[in-house]
Amino acid sequence: MHVLFAASECVPFSKTGGLADVVGSLPRALASLGHQATVYLPLYRQTQLQAARTVIASVTVPYDDQYRFCSVVDGGKLNGVQYYFIDYPPFYDRDALYGTALGDYHDNAERFALFCRAVLEASKILGVPDIFHCHDWQTALIPVLLRSLYADDPAFAHSGTVFTIHNIGYQGVFSPDTLPLLMLPWDLFTISKLEFYGKVNFLKGALVFADAVTTVSRRYALEIQTAEYGFGLEGVLHSRAGSVHGILNGVDYDEWSPASDRFLTAHYTPQSLKGKQLCRRDLLQAFGFDKETTAPIVGIVSRFAAQKGFDLIALAADRMAHLDLRVCVLGSGDKTYEELFRRLARQYPARFAARFGYDNEMAHKIEAGADFFLMPSRYEPCGLNQIYSLKYGTVPIVRATGGLDDTIEPYDERTGKGTGFKFHPYTPEALLDSVQAALATFAKPKSWRKLMLNGMARDFRWTVAAREYVKVYEKLRSTRRAPVA
Ligand code: ADP
């Protein structure tokens, strides 16, 4: 089967979050199962290509009363996966992928609509797939176009579409004027299609028009069908409940394993944990703490966004500062949270230390050197860091939501089973209770070792998830969906 992935970011070419990890790994896993996988990405300023070759010099994309011309660059084959890049410097040759500290780029609708059209046109020349697998709002117009403007194009008569929601908090909502500018028909602007409270909602379009919708954990697939987590799209999802699948993300253990991690000062395995002590010291030193301390280290690596639960940390911080722990934070994004951690580091220098910016090497060092990994998210579609943490023997403390709930099993001292600490109510008290329970277990070396080893033995490799996706693709091939009324 040939699966074409369209996405706005992908490791190792571009990354702001977990989406890039997923798009970096899933096609590779499919290729290893014997399928043909092709990935299309925008050619950003940040994208580094070894040997790039233009394969289509000009793709015509209509916009308003003019044409735009982009080209397609062949990024070659990597681990069995073919990569193509849509090159349009006015849109993609910029400092960042989606926007600056001041906000999103004003022309994001145009930037990603052009990408979607270019992918469809390019595929007609470079290979039409059995399945278009699209990710997040940036590629949401692909299923919409295939079922509207391109509905009669014989080239796509046998292609199905799968749309994966990585985070329903980001929907691509724009003014209605966007539709005619993008040369999309007005009949899409109805409540049963793209209209959303008087605006155009790209993500909603994909949820309506894709043949199947998936999201990145079972729990999140249920949560987004409720008003609390659906960000206004719960009704649409509910109406498609039979076509909504929760498939837990895998992780790439070639990149994230303490036995071989190229960023660590020492390696370790479940059989020999000594290296973790060296990683611990290395981390304490990097964050300016006394490197000999035996106090437990709590790690945080995160985008700074409201979703991630930093308001809980803000409310719990003064009480956390009275506990004997060291908190090492790495993050970037919303300046409010940067300011929060700056203040905590100033106020409690013996407890909190923070680094700001995107730093992959430091993310690995925190995974390895910390004793706990804290993710108190308000919502978390899947979450990758807690899964990495398990492999590094770094015990997750998480809020029971989305993928955090699906991947972390609460530790039970009596049975010795479980992999972490989990709390339910979104309150600082519940968070503190979990932290205290975690510290109590840390103080008992035998229990602690058992808990670490339980997590290290867990396996979330991608082939399991890839097989689930194949089932979804196969089902689409055997049943064609009726046109959307
Ligand atoms: P999300 O996609 O919501 O940001 P995930 O947990 O799914 O959350 O994925 C986050 C990914 O981004 C992980 O691979 C994590 O290590 C990485 N990451 C997040 N913030 C940073 C940062 N400041 N520096 C380096 N890596 C980061």
PDB file of C-alpha atoms in Angstrom, residues 271-481:
ATOM      1  CA  GLN A 271      20.973  -4.367  34.305  1.00  0.00           C
ATOM      2  CA  SER A 272      23.467  -1.638  35.108  1.00  0.00           C
ATOM      3  CA  LEU A 273      22.062   1.660  36.369  1.00  0.00           C
ATOM      4  CA  LYS A 274      25.390   3.204  37.411  1.00  0.00           C
ATOM      5  CA  GLY A 275      25.483   5.521  34.405  1.00  0.00           C
ATOM      6  CA  LYS A 276      22.315   7.236  35.594  1.00  0.00           C
ATOM      7  CA  GLN A 277      24.185   8.571  38.613  1.00  0.00           C
ATOM      8  CA  LEU A 278      26.690  10.240  36.262  1.00  0.00           C
ATOM      9  CA  CYS A 279      23.869  11.680  34.150  1.00  0.00           C
ATOM     10  CA  ARG A 280      22.337  12.998  37.355  1.00  0.00           C
ATOM     11  CA  ARG A 281      25.485  14.855  38.350  1.00  0.00           C
ATOM     12  CA  ASP A 282      25.897  16.187  34.849  1.00  0.00           C
ATOM     13  CA  LEU A 283      22.362  17.576  34.975  1.00  0.00           C
ATOM     14  CA  LEU A 284      22.741  19.107  38.445  1.00  0.00           C
ATOM     15  CA  GLN A 285      25.899  20.838  37.291  1.00  0.00           C
ATOM     16  CA  ALA A 286      24.277  22.103  34.070  1.00  0.00           C
ATOM     17  CA  PHE A 287      21.519  23.725  36.123  1.00  0.00           C
ATOM     18  CA  GLY A 288      23.891  25.184  38.712  1.00  0.00           C
ATOM     19  CA  PHE A 289      22.918  22.920  41.623  1.00  0.00           C
ATOM     20  CA  ASP A 290      25.357  21.134  43.956  1.00  0.00           C
ATOM     21  CA  LYS A 291      26.235  18.090  41.901  1.00  0.00           C
ATOM     22  CA  GLU A 292      26.712  15.830  44.945  1.00  0.00           C
ATOM     23  CA  THR A 293      23.227  16.295  46.331  1.00  0.00           C
ATOM     24  CA  THR A 294      21.110  13.166  46.723  1.00  0.00           C
ATOM     25  CA  ALA A 295      17.861  15.154  46.835  1.00  0.00           C
ATOM     26  CA  PRO A 296      15.428  13.988  44.142  1.00  0.00           C
ATOM     27  CA  ILE A 297      15.447  15.849  40.838  1.00  0.00           C
ATOM     28  CA  VAL A 298      12.209  16.749  39.094  1.00  0.00           C
ATOM     29  CA  GLY A 299      12.581  17.372  35.348  1.00  0.00           C
ATOM     30  CA  ILE A 300      10.284  19.374  33.071  1.00  0.00           C
ATOM     31  CA  VAL A 301      10.736  19.683  29.287  1.00  0.00           C
ATOM     32  CA  SER A 302       7.858  21.386  27.584  1.00  0.00           C
ATOM     33  CA  ARG A 303       6.413  23.882  25.225  1.00  0.00           C
ATOM     34  CA  PHE A 304       5.323  26.758  27.432  1.00  0.00           C
ATOM     35  CA  ALA A 305       1.582  26.716  26.762  1.00  0.00           C
ATOM     36  CA  ALA A 306      -1.475  26.915  29.015  1.00  0.00           C
ATOM     37  CA  GLN A 307      -2.323  23.322  28.049  1.00  0.00           C
ATOM     38  CA  LYS A 308       0.716  21.999  29.924  1.00  0.00           C
ATOM     39  CA  GLY A 309      -0.527  22.832  33.433  1.00  0.00           C
ATOM     40  CA  PHE A 310       1.907  25.567  34.433  1.00  0.00           C
ATOM     41  CA  ASP A 311      -0.817  27.453  36.249  1.00  0.00           C
ATOM     42  CA  LEU A 312      -0.970  24.492  38.652  1.00  0.00           C
ATOM     43  CA  ILE A 313       2.776  24.642  39.163  1.00  0.00           C
ATOM     44  CA  ALA A 314       2.476  28.378  39.833  1.00  0.00           C
ATOM     45  CA  LEU A 315      -0.094  27.685  42.545  1.00  0.00           C
ATOM     46  CA  ALA A 316       1.858  24.776  44.043  1.00  0.00           C
ATOM     47  CA  ALA A 317       5.365  26.266  43.752  1.00  0.00           C
ATOM     48  CA  ASP A 318       5.656  27.867  47.193  1.00  0.00           C
ATOM     49  CA  ARG A 319       4.653  24.619  48.844  1.00  0.00           C
ATOM     50  CA  MET A 320       6.928  22.617  46.530  1.00  0.00           C
ATOM     51  CA  ALA A 321       9.802  24.858  47.541  1.00  0.00           C
ATOM     52  CA  HIS A 322       9.476  23.534  51.089  1.00  0.00           C
ATOM     53  CA  LEU A 323      10.104  19.983  49.919  1.00  0.00           C
ATOM     54  CA  ASP A 324      13.632  18.663  49.521  1.00  0.00           C
ATOM     55  CA  LEU A 325      13.805  18.501  45.738  1.00  0.00           C
ATOM     56  CA  ARG A 326      15.532  20.156  42.770  1.00  0.00           C
ATOM     57  CA  VAL A 327      13.411  21.227  39.824  1.00  0.00           C
ATOM     58  CA  CYS A 328      15.142  21.507  36.404  1.00  0.00           C
ATOM     59  CA  VAL A 329      12.976  23.168  33.766  1.00  0.00           C
ATOM     60  CA  LEU A 330      13.573  23.477  30.024  1.00  0.00           C
ATOM     61  CA  GLY A 331      10.963  25.186  27.904  1.00  0.00           C
ATOM     62  CA  SER A 332      10.058  27.798  25.357  1.00  0.00           C
ATOM     63  CA  GLY A 333       6.923  29.555  24.190  1.00  0.00           C
ATOM     64  CA  ASP A 334       4.540  31.719  26.180  1.00  0.00           C
ATOM     65  CA  LYS A 335       6.537  34.401  27.990  1.00  0.00           C
ATOM     66  CA  THR A 336       4.197  34.304  31.010  1.00  0.00           C
ATOM     67  CA  TYR A 337       5.596  30.917  31.971  1.00  0.00           C
ATOM     68  CA  GLU A 338       9.162  31.935  31.233  1.00  0.00           C
ATOM     69  CA  GLU A 339       8.604  34.767  33.694  1.00  0.00           C
ATOM     70  CA  LEU A 340       7.104  32.338  36.222  1.00  0.00           C
ATOM     71  CA  PHE A 341      10.178  30.113  36.216  1.00  0.00           C
ATOM     72  CA  ARG A 342      12.561  33.095  36.234  1.00  0.00           C
ATOM     73  CA  ARG A 343      10.791  34.326  39.356  1.00  0.00           C
ATOM     74  CA  LEU A 344      10.866  30.903  41.025  1.00  0.00           C
ATOM     75  CA  ALA A 345      14.583  30.513  40.276  1.00  0.00           C
ATOM     76  CA  ARG A 346      15.216  33.953  41.815  1.00  0.00           C
ATOM     77  CA  GLN A 347      13.024  33.328  44.827  1.00  0.00           C
ATOM     78  CA  TYR A 348      14.073  29.716  45.492  1.00  0.00           C
ATOM     79  CA  PRO A 349      17.514  29.294  43.916  1.00  0.00           C
ATOM     80  CA  ALA A 350      18.130  26.106  45.920  1.00  0.00           C
ATOM     81  CA  ARG A 351      14.971  24.507  44.502  1.00  0.00           C
ATOM     82  CA  PHE A 352      14.207  25.797  41.009  1.00  0.00           C
ATOM     83  CA  ALA A 353      16.459  26.340  37.993  1.00  0.00           C
ATOM     84  CA  ALA A 354      15.317  26.983  34.434  1.00  0.00           C
ATOM     85  CA  ARG A 355      16.629  27.221  30.899  1.00  0.00           C
ATOM     86  CA  PHE A 356      14.725  28.805  28.076  1.00  0.00           C
ATOM     87  CA  GLY A 357      14.719  27.963  24.401  1.00  0.00           C
ATOM     88  CA  TYR A 358      14.605  24.858  22.304  1.00  0.00           C
ATOM     89  CA  ASP A 359      17.514  22.563  23.200  1.00  0.00           C
ATOM     90  CA  ASN A 360      17.276  18.933  22.111  1.00  0.00           C
ATOM     91  CA  GLU A 361      20.524  17.936  23.823  1.00  0.00           C
ATOM     92  CA  MET A 362      19.356  19.337  27.158  1.00  0.00           C
ATOM     93  CA  ALA A 363      15.980  17.606  26.709  1.00  0.00           C
ATOM     94  CA  HIS A 364      17.856  14.293  26.538  1.00  0.00           C
ATOM     95  CA  LYS A 365      20.030  15.172  29.534  1.00  0.00           C
ATOM     96  CA  ILE A 366      16.943  15.954  31.616  1.00  0.00           C
ATOM     97  CA  GLU A 367      15.257  12.698  30.622  1.00  0.00           C
ATOM     98  CA  ALA A 368      18.337  10.793  31.782  1.00  0.00           C
ATOM     99  CA  GLY A 369      19.489  12.834  34.770  1.00  0.00           C
ATOM    100  CA  ALA A 370      16.192  13.510  36.537  1.00  0.00           C
ATOM    101  CA  ASP A 371      14.530  11.145  39.004  1.00  0.00           C
ATOM    102  CA  PHE A 372      11.007  12.330  38.206  1.00  0.00           C
ATOM    103  CA  PHE A 373       9.420  13.851  35.148  1.00  0.00           C
ATOM    104  CA  LEU A 374       6.524  16.193  35.845  1.00  0.00           C
ATOM    105  CA  MET A 375       3.621  16.650  33.379  1.00  0.00           C
ATOM    106  CA  PRO A 376       0.592  18.159  35.113  1.00  0.00           C
ATOM    107  CA  SER A 377      -1.192  18.891  31.810  1.00  0.00           C
ATOM    108  CA  ARG A 378      -4.693  20.286  31.645  1.00  0.00           C
ATOM    109  CA  TYR A 379      -5.032  18.154  28.533  1.00  0.00           C
ATOM    110  CA  GLU A 380      -2.493  16.000  26.701  1.00  0.00           C
ATOM    111  CA  PRO A 381      -3.417  14.258  23.427  1.00  0.00           C
ATOM    112  CA  CYS A 382      -0.626  11.704  23.824  1.00  0.00           C
ATOM    113  CA  GLY A 383       2.496  13.216  25.321  1.00  0.00           C
ATOM    114  CA  LEU A 384       5.858  11.807  24.383  1.00  0.00           C
ATOM    115  CA  ASN A 385       8.086  12.914  27.208  1.00  0.00           C
ATOM    116  CA  GLN A 386       6.464  10.685  29.803  1.00  0.00           C
ATOM    117  CA  ILE A 387       6.984   7.713  27.466  1.00  0.00           C
ATOM    118  CA  TYR A 388      10.636   8.648  26.969  1.00  0.00           C
ATOM    119  CA  SER A 389      10.932   9.032  30.752  1.00  0.00           C
ATOM    120  CA  LEU A 390       9.823   5.458  31.370  1.00  0.00           C
ATOM    121  CA  LYS A 391      12.695   4.126  29.262  1.00  0.00           C
ATOM    122  CA  TYR A 392      15.172   6.358  31.138  1.00  0.00           C
ATOM    123  CA  GLY A 393      14.038   5.130  34.557  1.00  0.00           C
ATOM    124  CA  THR A 394      12.771   8.642  35.250  1.00  0.00           C
ATOM    125  CA  VAL A 395       9.482   8.217  37.022  1.00  0.00           C
ATOM    126  CA  PRO A 396       6.578  10.234  35.562  1.00  0.00           C
ATOM    127  CA  ILE A 397       4.258  12.288  37.759  1.00  0.00           C
ATOM    128  CA  VAL A 398       1.295  13.113  35.548  1.00  0.00           C
ATOM    129  CA  ARG A 399      -2.253  14.343  35.517  1.00  0.00           C
ATOM    130  CA  ALA A 400      -4.640  11.578  34.389  1.00  0.00           C
ATOM    131  CA  THR A 401      -5.662  12.978  31.023  1.00  0.00           C
ATOM    132  CA  GLY A 402      -5.353  11.820  27.400  1.00  0.00           C
ATOM    133  CA  GLY A 403      -2.225   9.846  26.624  1.00  0.00           C
ATOM    134  CA  LEU A 404      -0.805  10.482  30.097  1.00  0.00           C
ATOM    135  CA  ASP A 405      -3.664   8.432  31.485  1.00  0.00           C
ATOM    136  CA  ASP A 406      -3.213   5.703  28.861  1.00  0.00           C
ATOM    137  CA  THR A 407       0.539   5.292  29.321  1.00  0.00           C
ATOM    138  CA  ILE A 408       1.166   5.650  33.057  1.00  0.00           C
ATOM    139  CA  GLU A 409      -0.026   3.068  35.527  1.00  0.00           C
ATOM    140  CA  PRO A 410      -0.112   4.220  39.168  1.00  0.00           C
ATOM    141  CA  TYR A 411       2.494   2.581  41.358  1.00  0.00           C
ATOM    142  CA  ASP A 412       1.106   0.268  44.028  1.00  0.00           C
ATOM    143  CA  GLU A 413       3.498  -0.278  46.881  1.00  0.00           C
ATOM    144  CA  ARG A 414       1.769  -3.512  47.981  1.00  0.00           C
ATOM    145  CA  THR A 415       1.890  -5.318  44.645  1.00  0.00           C
ATOM    146  CA  GLY A 416       5.025  -3.609  43.330  1.00  0.00           C
ATOM    147  CA  LYS A 417       3.155  -2.941  40.086  1.00  0.00           C
ATOM    148  CA  GLY A 418       2.878   0.351  38.215  1.00  0.00           C
ATOM    149  CA  THR A 419       5.129   2.887  36.550  1.00  0.00           C
ATOM    150  CA  GLY A 420       4.411   6.337  37.982  1.00  0.00           C
ATOM    151  CA  PHE A 421       2.220   8.732  39.925  1.00  0.00           C
ATOM    152  CA  LYS A 422      -1.052  10.087  38.633  1.00  0.00           C
ATOM    153  CA  PHE A 423      -3.554  12.624  39.905  1.00  0.00           C
ATOM    154  CA  HIS A 424      -7.043  13.412  38.633  1.00  0.00           C
ATOM    155  CA  PRO A 425      -8.492  16.759  39.820  1.00  0.00           C
ATOM    156  CA  TYR A 426      -6.869  19.759  38.179  1.00  0.00           C
ATOM    157  CA  THR A 427      -5.852  21.325  41.486  1.00  0.00           C
ATOM    158  CA  PRO A 428      -2.516  22.264  43.107  1.00  0.00           C
ATOM    159  CA  GLU A 429      -3.444  20.085  46.110  1.00  0.00           C
ATOM    160  CA  ALA A 430      -3.816  16.978  43.949  1.00  0.00           C
ATOM    161  CA  LEU A 431      -0.497  17.771  42.263  1.00  0.00           C
ATOM    162  CA  LEU A 432       1.246  18.210  45.630  1.00  0.00           C
ATOM    163  CA  ASP A 433      -0.204  14.968  46.967  1.00  0.00           C
ATOM    164  CA  SER A 434       1.236  13.134  43.984  1.00  0.00           C
ATOM    165  CA  VAL A 435       4.636  14.780  44.381  1.00  0.00           C
ATOM    166  CA  GLN A 436       4.670  13.846  48.052  1.00  0.00           C
ATOM    167  CA  ALA A 437       3.713  10.236  47.329  1.00  0.00           C
ATOM    168  CA  ALA A 438       6.507  10.145  44.758  1.00  0.00           C
ATOM    169  CA  LEU A 439       9.048  11.518  47.246  1.00  0.00           C
ATOM    170  CA  ALA A 440       7.967   8.947  49.852  1.00  0.00           C
ATOM    171  CA  THR A 441       8.664   6.135  47.401  1.00  0.00           C
ATOM    172  CA  PHE A 442      11.971   7.707  46.364  1.00  0.00           C
ATOM    173  CA  ALA A 443      13.027   7.453  50.017  1.00  0.00           C
ATOM    174  CA  LYS A 444      12.657   3.644  49.931  1.00  0.00           C
ATOM    175  CA  PRO A 445      15.489   2.338  47.748  1.00  0.00           C
ATOM    176  CA  LYS A 446      14.017  -1.117  47.130  1.00  0.00           C
ATOM    177  CA  SER A 447      10.590   0.152  46.076  1.00  0.00           C
ATOM    178  CA  TRP A 448      12.207   2.916  44.081  1.00  0.00           C
ATOM    179  CA  ARG A 449      14.367   0.544  42.099  1.00  0.00           C
ATOM    180  CA  LYS A 450      11.372  -1.674  41.367  1.00  0.00           C
ATOM    181  CA  LEU A 451       9.369   1.312  40.145  1.00  0.00           C
ATOM    182  CA  MET A 452      12.186   2.482  37.856  1.00  0.00           C
ATOM    183  CA  LEU A 453      12.655  -0.981  36.401  1.00  0.00           C
ATOM    184  CA  ASN A 454       8.918  -1.401  35.806  1.00  0.00           C
ATOM    185  CA  GLY A 455       8.978   1.704  33.601  1.00  0.00           C
ATOM    186  CA  MET A 456      12.185   0.762  31.816  1.00  0.00           C
ATOM    187  CA  ALA A 457      10.645  -2.578  30.835  1.00  0.00           C
ATOM    188  CA  ARG A 458       7.690  -0.905  29.075  1.00  0.00           C
ATOM    189  CA  ASP A 459       7.774  -0.945  25.308  1.00  0.00           C
ATOM    190  CA  PHE A 460       6.051   1.656  23.139  1.00  0.00           C
ATOM    191  CA  ARG A 461       7.850   0.999  19.862  1.00  0.00           C
ATOM    192  CA  TRP A 462       6.227   2.276  16.676  1.00  0.00           C
ATOM    193  CA  THR A 463       5.532  -1.011  14.941  1.00  0.00           C
ATOM    194  CA  VAL A 464       2.574  -1.637  17.279  1.00  0.00           C
ATOM    195  CA  ALA A 465       0.947   1.697  16.370  1.00  0.00           C
ATOM    196  CA  ALA A 466       1.865   1.306  12.694  1.00  0.00           C
ATOM    197  CA  ARG A 467      -0.071  -1.978  12.531  1.00  0.00           C
ATOM    198  CA  GLU A 468      -3.131  -0.205  13.977  1.00  0.00           C
ATOM    199  CA  TYR A 469      -2.883   2.479  11.297  1.00  0.00           C
ATOM    200  CA  VAL A 470      -2.606  -0.186   8.609  1.00  0.00           C
ATOM    201  CA  LYS A 471      -5.907  -1.632   9.838  1.00  0.00           C
ATOM    202  CA  VAL A 472      -7.549   1.790   9.429  1.00  0.00           C
ATOM    203  CA  TYR A 473      -6.065   2.212   5.925  1.00  0.00           C
ATOM    204  CA  GLU A 474      -7.127  -1.293   4.876  1.00  0.00           C
ATOM    205  CA  LYS A 475     -10.684  -0.690   6.014  1.00  0.00           C
ATOM    206  CA  LEU A 476     -10.891   2.445   3.847  1.00  0.00           C
ATOM    207  CA  ARG A 477      -9.662   0.574   0.821  1.00  0.00           C
ATOM    208  CA  SER A 478     -12.489  -1.914   1.138  1.00  0.00           C
ATOM    209  CA  THR A 479     -15.272   0.652   1.795  1.00  0.00           C
ATOM    210  CA  ARG A 480     -15.708   3.946  -0.080  1.00  0.00           C
ATOM    211  CA  ARG A 481     -17.500   6.664   1.828  1.00  0.00           C
TER     212      ARG A 481
END
